[in-house]
Structure formats: C-alpha cells, structure tokens
mmCIF file of C-alpha atoms in Angstrom:
data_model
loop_
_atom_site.group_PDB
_atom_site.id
_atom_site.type_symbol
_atom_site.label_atom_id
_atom_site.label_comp_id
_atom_site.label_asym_id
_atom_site.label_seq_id
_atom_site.Cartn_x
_atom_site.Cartn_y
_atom_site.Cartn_z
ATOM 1 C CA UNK U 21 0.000 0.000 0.000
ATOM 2 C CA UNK U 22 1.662 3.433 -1.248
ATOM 3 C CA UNK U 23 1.729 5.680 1.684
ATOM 4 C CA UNK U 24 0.163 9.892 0.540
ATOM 5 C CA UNK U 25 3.241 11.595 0.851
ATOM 6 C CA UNK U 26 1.207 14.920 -0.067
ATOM 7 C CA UNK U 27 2.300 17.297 2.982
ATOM 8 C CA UNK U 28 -1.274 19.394 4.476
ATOM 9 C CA UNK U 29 -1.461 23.218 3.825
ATOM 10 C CA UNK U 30 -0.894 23.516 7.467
ATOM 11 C CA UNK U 31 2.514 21.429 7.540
ATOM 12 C CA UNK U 32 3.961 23.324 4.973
ATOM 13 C CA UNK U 33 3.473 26.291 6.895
ATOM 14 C CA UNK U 34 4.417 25.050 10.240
ATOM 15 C CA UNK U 35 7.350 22.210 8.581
ATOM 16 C CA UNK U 36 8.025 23.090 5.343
ATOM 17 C CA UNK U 37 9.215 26.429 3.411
ATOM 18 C CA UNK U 38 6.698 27.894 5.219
ATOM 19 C CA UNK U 39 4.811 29.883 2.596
ATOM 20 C CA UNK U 40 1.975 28.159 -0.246
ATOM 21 C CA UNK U 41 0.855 29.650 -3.350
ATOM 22 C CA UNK U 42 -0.970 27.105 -5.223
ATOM 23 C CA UNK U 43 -4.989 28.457 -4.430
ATOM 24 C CA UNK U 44 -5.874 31.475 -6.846
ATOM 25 C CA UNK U 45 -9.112 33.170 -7.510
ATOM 26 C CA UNK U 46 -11.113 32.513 -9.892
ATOM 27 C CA UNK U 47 -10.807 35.130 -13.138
ATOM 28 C CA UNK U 48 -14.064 36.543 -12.962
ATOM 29 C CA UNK U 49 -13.432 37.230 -8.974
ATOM 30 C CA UNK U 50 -10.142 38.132 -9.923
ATOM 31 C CA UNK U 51 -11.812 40.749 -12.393
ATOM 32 C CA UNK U 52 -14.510 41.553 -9.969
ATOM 33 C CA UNK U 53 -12.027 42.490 -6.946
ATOM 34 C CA UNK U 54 -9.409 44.633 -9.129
ATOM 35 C CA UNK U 55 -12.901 46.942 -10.231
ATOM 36 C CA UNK U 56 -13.584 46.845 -6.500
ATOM 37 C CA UNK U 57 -10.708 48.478 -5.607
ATOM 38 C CA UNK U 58 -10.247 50.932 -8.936
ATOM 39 C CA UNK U 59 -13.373 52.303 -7.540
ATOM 40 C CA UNK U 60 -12.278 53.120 -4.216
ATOM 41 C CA UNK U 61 -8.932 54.682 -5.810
ATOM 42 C CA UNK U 62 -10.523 56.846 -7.883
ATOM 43 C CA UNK U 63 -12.925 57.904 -4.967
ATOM 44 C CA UNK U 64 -10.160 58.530 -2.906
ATOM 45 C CA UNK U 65 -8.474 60.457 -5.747
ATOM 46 C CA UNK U 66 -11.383 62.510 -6.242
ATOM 47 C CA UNK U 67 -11.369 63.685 -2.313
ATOM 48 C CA UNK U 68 -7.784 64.179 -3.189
ATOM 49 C CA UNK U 69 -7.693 66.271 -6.179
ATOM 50 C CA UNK U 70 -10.933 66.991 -8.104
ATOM 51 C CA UNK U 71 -9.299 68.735 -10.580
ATOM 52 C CA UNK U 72 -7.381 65.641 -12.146
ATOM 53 C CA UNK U 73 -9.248 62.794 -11.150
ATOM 54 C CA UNK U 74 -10.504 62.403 -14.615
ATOM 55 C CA UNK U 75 -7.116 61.840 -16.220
ATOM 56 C CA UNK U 76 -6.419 59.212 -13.546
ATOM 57 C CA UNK U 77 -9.887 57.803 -14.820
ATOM 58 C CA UNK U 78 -8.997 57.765 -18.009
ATOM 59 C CA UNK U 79 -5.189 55.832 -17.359
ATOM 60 C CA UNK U 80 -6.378 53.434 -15.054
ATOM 61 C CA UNK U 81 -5.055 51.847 -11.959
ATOM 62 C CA UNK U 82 -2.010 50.189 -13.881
ATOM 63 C CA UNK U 83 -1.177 52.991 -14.878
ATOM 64 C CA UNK U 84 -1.348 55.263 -11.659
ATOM 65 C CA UNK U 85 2.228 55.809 -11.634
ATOM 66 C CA UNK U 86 1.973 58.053 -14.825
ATOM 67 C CA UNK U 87 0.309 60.472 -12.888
ATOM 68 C CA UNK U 88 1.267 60.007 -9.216
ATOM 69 C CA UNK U 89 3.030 63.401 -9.627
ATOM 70 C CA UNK U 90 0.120 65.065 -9.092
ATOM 71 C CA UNK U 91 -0.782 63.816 -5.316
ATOM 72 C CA UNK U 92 1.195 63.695 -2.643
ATOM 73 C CA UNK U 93 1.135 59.741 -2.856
ATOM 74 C CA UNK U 94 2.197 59.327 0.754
ATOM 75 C CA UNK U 95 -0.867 60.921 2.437
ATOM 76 C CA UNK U 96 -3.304 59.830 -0.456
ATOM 77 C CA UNK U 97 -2.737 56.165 0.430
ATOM 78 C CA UNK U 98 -2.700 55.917 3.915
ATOM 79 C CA UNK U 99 -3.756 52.490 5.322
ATOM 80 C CA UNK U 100 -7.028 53.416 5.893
ATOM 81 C CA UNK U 101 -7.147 54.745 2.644
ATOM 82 C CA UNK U 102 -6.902 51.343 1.297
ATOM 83 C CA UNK U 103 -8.989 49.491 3.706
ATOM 84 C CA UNK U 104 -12.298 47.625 1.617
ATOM 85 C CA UNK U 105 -15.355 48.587 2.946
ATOM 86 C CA UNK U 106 -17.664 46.291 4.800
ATOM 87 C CA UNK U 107 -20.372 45.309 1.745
ATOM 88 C CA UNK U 108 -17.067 44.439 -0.724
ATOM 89 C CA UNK U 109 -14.895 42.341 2.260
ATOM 90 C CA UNK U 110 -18.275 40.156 2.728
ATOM 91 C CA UNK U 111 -18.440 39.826 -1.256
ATOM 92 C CA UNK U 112 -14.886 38.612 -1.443
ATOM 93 C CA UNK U 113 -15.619 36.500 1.748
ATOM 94 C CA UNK U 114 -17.987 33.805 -0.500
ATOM 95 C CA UNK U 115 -15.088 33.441 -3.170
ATOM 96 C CA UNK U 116 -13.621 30.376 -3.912
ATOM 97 C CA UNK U 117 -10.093 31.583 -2.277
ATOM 98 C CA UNK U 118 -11.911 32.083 0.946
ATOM 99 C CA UNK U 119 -13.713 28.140 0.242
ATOM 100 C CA UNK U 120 -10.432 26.336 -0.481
ATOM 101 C CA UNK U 121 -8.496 27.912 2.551
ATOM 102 C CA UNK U 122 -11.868 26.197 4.745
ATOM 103 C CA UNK U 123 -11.930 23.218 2.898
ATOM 104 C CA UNK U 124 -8.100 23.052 4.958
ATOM 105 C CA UNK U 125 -8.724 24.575 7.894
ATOM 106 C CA UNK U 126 -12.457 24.561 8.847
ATOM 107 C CA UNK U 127 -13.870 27.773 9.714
ATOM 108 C CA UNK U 128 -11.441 31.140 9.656
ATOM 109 C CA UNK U 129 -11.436 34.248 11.167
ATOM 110 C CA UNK U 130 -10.203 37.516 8.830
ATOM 111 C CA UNK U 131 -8.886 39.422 11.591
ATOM 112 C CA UNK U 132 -9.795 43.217 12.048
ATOM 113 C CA UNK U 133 -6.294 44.228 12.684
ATOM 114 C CA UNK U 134 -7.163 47.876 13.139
ATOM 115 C CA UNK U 135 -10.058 47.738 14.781
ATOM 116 C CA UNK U 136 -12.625 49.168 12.823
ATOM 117 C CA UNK U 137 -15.434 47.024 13.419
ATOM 118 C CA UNK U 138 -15.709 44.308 10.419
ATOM 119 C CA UNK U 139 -12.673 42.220 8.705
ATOM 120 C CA UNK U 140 -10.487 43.932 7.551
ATOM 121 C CA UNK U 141 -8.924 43.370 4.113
ATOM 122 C CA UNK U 142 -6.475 45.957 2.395
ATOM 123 C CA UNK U 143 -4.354 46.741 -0.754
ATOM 124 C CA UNK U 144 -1.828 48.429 -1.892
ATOM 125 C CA UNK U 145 -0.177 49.984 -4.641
ATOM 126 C CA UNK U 146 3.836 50.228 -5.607
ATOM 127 C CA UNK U 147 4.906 52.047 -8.484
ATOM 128 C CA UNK U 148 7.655 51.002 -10.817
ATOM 129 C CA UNK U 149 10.983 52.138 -9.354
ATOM 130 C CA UNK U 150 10.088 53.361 -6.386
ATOM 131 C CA UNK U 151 12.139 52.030 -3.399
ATOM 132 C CA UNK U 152 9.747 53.768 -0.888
ATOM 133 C CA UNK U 153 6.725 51.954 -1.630
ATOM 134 C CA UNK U 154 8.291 48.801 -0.218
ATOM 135 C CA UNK U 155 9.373 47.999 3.425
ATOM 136 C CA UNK U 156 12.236 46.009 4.926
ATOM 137 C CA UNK U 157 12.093 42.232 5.280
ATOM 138 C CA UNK U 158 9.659 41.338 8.278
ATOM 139 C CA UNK U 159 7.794 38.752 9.628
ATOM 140 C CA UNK U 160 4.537 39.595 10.661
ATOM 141 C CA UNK U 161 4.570 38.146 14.079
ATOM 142 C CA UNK U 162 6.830 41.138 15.273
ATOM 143 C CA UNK U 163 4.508 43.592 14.734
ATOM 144 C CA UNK U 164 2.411 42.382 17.822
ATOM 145 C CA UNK U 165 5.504 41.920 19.623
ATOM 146 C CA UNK U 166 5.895 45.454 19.300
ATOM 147 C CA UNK U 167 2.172 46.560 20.589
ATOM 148 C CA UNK U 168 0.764 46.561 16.986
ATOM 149 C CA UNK U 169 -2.150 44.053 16.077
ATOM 150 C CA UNK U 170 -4.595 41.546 17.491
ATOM 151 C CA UNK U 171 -3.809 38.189 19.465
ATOM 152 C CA UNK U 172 -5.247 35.139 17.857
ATOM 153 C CA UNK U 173 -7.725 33.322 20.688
ATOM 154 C CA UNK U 174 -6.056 30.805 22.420
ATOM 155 C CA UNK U 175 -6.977 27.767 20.069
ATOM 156 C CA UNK U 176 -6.011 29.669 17.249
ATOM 157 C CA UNK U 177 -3.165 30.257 14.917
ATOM 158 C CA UNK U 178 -2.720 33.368 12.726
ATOM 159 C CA UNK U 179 -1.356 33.115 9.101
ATOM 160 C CA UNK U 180 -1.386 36.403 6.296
ATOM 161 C CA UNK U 181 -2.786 36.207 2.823
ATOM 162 C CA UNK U 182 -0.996 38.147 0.154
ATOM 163 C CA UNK U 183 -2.933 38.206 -3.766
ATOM 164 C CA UNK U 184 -1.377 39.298 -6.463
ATOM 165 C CA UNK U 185 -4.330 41.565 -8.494
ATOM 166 C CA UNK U 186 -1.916 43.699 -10.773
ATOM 167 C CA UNK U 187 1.558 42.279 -10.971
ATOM 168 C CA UNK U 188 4.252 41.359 -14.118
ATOM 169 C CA UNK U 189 5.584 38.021 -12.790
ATOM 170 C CA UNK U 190 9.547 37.700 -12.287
ATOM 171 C CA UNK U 191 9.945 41.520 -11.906
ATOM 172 C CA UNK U 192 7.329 42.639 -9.174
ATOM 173 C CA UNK U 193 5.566 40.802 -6.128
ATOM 174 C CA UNK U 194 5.947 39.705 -3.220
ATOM 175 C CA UNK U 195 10.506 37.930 -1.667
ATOM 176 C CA UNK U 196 9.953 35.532 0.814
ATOM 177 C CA UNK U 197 12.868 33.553 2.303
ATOM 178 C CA UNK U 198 11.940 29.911 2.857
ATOM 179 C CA UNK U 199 12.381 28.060 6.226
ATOM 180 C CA UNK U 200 12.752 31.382 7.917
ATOM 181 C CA UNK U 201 9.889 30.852 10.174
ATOM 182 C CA UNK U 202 11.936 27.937 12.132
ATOM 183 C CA UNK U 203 14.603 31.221 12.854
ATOM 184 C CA UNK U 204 15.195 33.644 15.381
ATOM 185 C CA UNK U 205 15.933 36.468 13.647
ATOM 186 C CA UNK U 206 17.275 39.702 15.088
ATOM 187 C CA UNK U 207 15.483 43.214 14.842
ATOM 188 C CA UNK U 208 14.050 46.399 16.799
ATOM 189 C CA UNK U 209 11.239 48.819 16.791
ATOM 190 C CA UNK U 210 11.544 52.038 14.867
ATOM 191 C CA UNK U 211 8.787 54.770 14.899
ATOM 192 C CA UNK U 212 7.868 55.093 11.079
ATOM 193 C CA UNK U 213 4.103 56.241 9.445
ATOM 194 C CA UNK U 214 2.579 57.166 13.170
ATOM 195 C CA UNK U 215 3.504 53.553 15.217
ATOM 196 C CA UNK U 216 6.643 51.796 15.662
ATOM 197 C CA UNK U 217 7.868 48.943 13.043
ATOM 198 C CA UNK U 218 9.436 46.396 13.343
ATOM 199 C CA UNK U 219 13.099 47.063 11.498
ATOM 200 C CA UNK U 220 15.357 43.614 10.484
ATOM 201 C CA UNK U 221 18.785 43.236 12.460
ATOM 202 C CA UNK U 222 20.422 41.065 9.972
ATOM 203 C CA UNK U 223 22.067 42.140 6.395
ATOM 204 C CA UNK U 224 18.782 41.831 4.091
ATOM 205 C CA UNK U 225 21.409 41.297 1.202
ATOM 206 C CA UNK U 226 22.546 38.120 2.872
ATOM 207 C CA UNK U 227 19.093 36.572 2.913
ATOM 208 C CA UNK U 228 19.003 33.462 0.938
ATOM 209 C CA UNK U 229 15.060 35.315 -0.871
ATOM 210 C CA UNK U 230 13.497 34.668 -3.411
ATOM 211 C CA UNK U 231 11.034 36.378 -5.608
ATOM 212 C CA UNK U 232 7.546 33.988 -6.279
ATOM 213 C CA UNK U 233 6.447 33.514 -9.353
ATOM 214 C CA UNK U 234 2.786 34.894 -9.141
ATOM 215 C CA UNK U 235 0.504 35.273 -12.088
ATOM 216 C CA UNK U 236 -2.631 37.851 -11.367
ATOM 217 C CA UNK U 237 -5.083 35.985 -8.799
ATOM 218 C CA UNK U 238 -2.545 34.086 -7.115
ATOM 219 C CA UNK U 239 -2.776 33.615 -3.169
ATOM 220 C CA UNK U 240 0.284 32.910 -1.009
ATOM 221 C CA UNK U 241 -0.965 31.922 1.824
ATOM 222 C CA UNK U 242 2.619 32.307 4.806
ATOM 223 C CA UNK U 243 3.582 31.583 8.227
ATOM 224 C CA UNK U 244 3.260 34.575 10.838
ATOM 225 C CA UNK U 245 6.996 34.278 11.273
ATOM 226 C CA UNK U 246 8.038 34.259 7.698
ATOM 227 C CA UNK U 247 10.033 36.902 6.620
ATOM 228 C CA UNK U 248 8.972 38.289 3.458
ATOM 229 C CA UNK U 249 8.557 41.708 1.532
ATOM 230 C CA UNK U 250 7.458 43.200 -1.297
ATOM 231 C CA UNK U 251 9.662 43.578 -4.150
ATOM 232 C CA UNK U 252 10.879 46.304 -5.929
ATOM 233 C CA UNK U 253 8.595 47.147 -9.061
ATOM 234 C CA UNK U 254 11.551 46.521 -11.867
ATOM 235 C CA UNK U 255 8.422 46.250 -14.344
ATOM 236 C CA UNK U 256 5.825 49.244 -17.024
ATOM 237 C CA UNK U 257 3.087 49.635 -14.787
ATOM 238 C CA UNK U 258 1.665 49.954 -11.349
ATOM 239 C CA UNK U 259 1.570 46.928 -8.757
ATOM 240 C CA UNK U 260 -1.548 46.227 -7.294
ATOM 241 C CA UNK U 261 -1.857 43.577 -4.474
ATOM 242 C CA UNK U 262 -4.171 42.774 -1.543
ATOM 243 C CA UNK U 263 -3.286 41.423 1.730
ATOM 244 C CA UNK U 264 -5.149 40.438 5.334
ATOM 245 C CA UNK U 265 -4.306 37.832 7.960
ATOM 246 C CA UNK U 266 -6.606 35.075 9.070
ATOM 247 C CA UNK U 267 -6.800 33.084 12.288
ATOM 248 C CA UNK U 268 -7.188 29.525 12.271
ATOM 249 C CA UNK U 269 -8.004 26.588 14.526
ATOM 250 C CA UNK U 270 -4.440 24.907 15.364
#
C-alpha cells in the first residue's frame, strides 16, 4: 500500500518552506475584486484632487504611476485609505479563495487588525521604481511583539494572505525567504508612518530570498513568522496587491 506523501497546507506552513501559493481566484473574482478596488482609488483620488481625477480615470489603476506626480502619494494612500469597505470584504468573503483555505482549515477568522469594526482586508499599490513603496524584510509576528495588532484566541493560529491583483511576474511581487519561520531572527522597533515597526537586524542582502512567481489571482498563503517583503517594481506599470491575515483553529 503506497503511503500519501502529499504534505497538508498547514505542515507546509508550520514544517516546510513555510509559505503556499498554489490556491488562486477565480478570473471573474479576480476581475470583480481589481474593479472593486479601482473604484475606491478613484474615490479617494477625487477627495484628493478633483481637478485631475478624470485623467487618472482615463489611465487606469495600472497605470497610476503616470500620474502620481500630481498627489502627494504618501498621504493619499494611507492604510485606511486602502482598507475595503464592509459590503465588498463580505463579497470577497464567499469566493472560492476564501472556500479552499476552509476546505483546509475549517472555519477562519479575517482578523480586524485595526479595529474598525468588520474584517479587515487591504491593498496596496507600488509604483515602478520606487524604493519607498516597499518595506524592509519582516515577519509579521513582530509587529504584535511590538504593541501593533490583534492576538489570535487561544486555540487559534494566525497566518497572512498576500494576492497578487496587478503584478508582471519575475519583476514585481511579493521575496519571501523559505524556512525562515523555524529562525530567530534579530530586529528592533523604529517609529515610522505614526507607530513603531518592526526594522530587520540582519544584512537583508545576505538573505538566501526569493522572488515567487505569481501570475494575477494568485494567493500565497505564509507563516506569521516568515520573513517576506514586497519587491521592488523593476516592471511598465503599477503593482496592485491585496493582503489580510486570518486566524485559524491549530
């Protein structure tokens, strides 16, 4: 009798490289979120400068960098700038994404990291070229170390979602470096963008990363204690991506 050497979702995670990609949306979800989301940038743009929205209208959301000039792109896309309202998150919630990540774990959580009363699920945009729009490798476990977040109940786990939406695969997305969660790695707290962030101790250059191959749609589901960040956009247009973290019975 052959014994299923097939490793769970969960052992992967917790044994393994310690990040998955292999669920996607569907492509009409896939189509469905990135209008979602043009929507709410071109609202935001429109409380931001009414007197150019329509060229940004016209361009699109690929194409945002063409005109990012013309905001101050910092302020514009504050986090809670790019938070999904309540009626779109519960949309998104009956996708198949949300179904195959159940059919492994049972019933999830989507945490509300910032409190604002409903899950929370957010995305973001990086501009070719533009080292700023990227942080520093992190894992995401040190950011409640450092006062920032929400504990998972004490029969749960948490884990982060990242989905590419927008992307050019092999020169934008999302470094991870695998095995790291098994690692103590070194860093500190530095105030940056109104709390303090967690800021890597070790020479990021000497991380064995690497940059995964996502296609538009893709879900990575990783470890809390994986380190990981976004990549620098080496590609024509605007990255867009969206990200929230999900507790799950251990």
């Amino acid at each position: 009798m052959e014994m299923d050497l097939k490793l769970s979702v969960d052992e992967i995670l917790e044994k393994g490289c310690g990040y998955f990609h292999e669920f996607k949306f569907q492509q009409d979800e896939l189509q469905q979120i990135i209008c979602f989301i043009e929507e709410q940038w071109l609202n935001r743009i429109k409380q931001k400068s009414k007197e150019h929205w329509q060229q940004f209208s016209e361009i699109g959301i690929k194409r945002y960098h063409e005109l990012a000039h013309l905001l101050d792109h910092g302020s514009t896309w504050a986090k809670e700038a790019r938070m999904l309202p309540k009626n779109i998150v519960a949309k998104i919630r009956s996708m198949s994404l949300i179904k195959k990540i159940e059919a492994e774990y049972g019933s999830i959580i989507i945490v509300d990291e910032e409190k604002i009363g409903y899950e929370e699920i957010d995305w973001r945009l990086v501009r070719p070229n533009q080292p700023g729009d990227v942080g520093p490798f992190h894992a995401d476990s040190w950011f409640l170390e450092l006062g920032h977040g929400v504990a998972p109940p004490e029969n749960m786990k948490a884990i982060k979602v990242w989905v590419a939406l927008c992307c050019e695969p092999s020169l934008n997305g999302l470094k991870v470096v695998p095995n790291s969660q098994k690692k103590k790695w070194r860093y500190h707290g530095e105030f940056r963008h109104s709390f303090i962030k967690p800021k890597i101790d070790e020479d990021e250059d000497g991380l064995p990363s690497i940059l995964l191959n996502t296609q538009p749609g893709d879900a990575v589901l990783f470890h809390e204690r994986l380190l990981h960040a976004g990549a620098l956009n080496r590609g024509r247009y605007t990255r867009v991506s969206m990200e929230f973290m999900i507790f799950v019975k251990k």
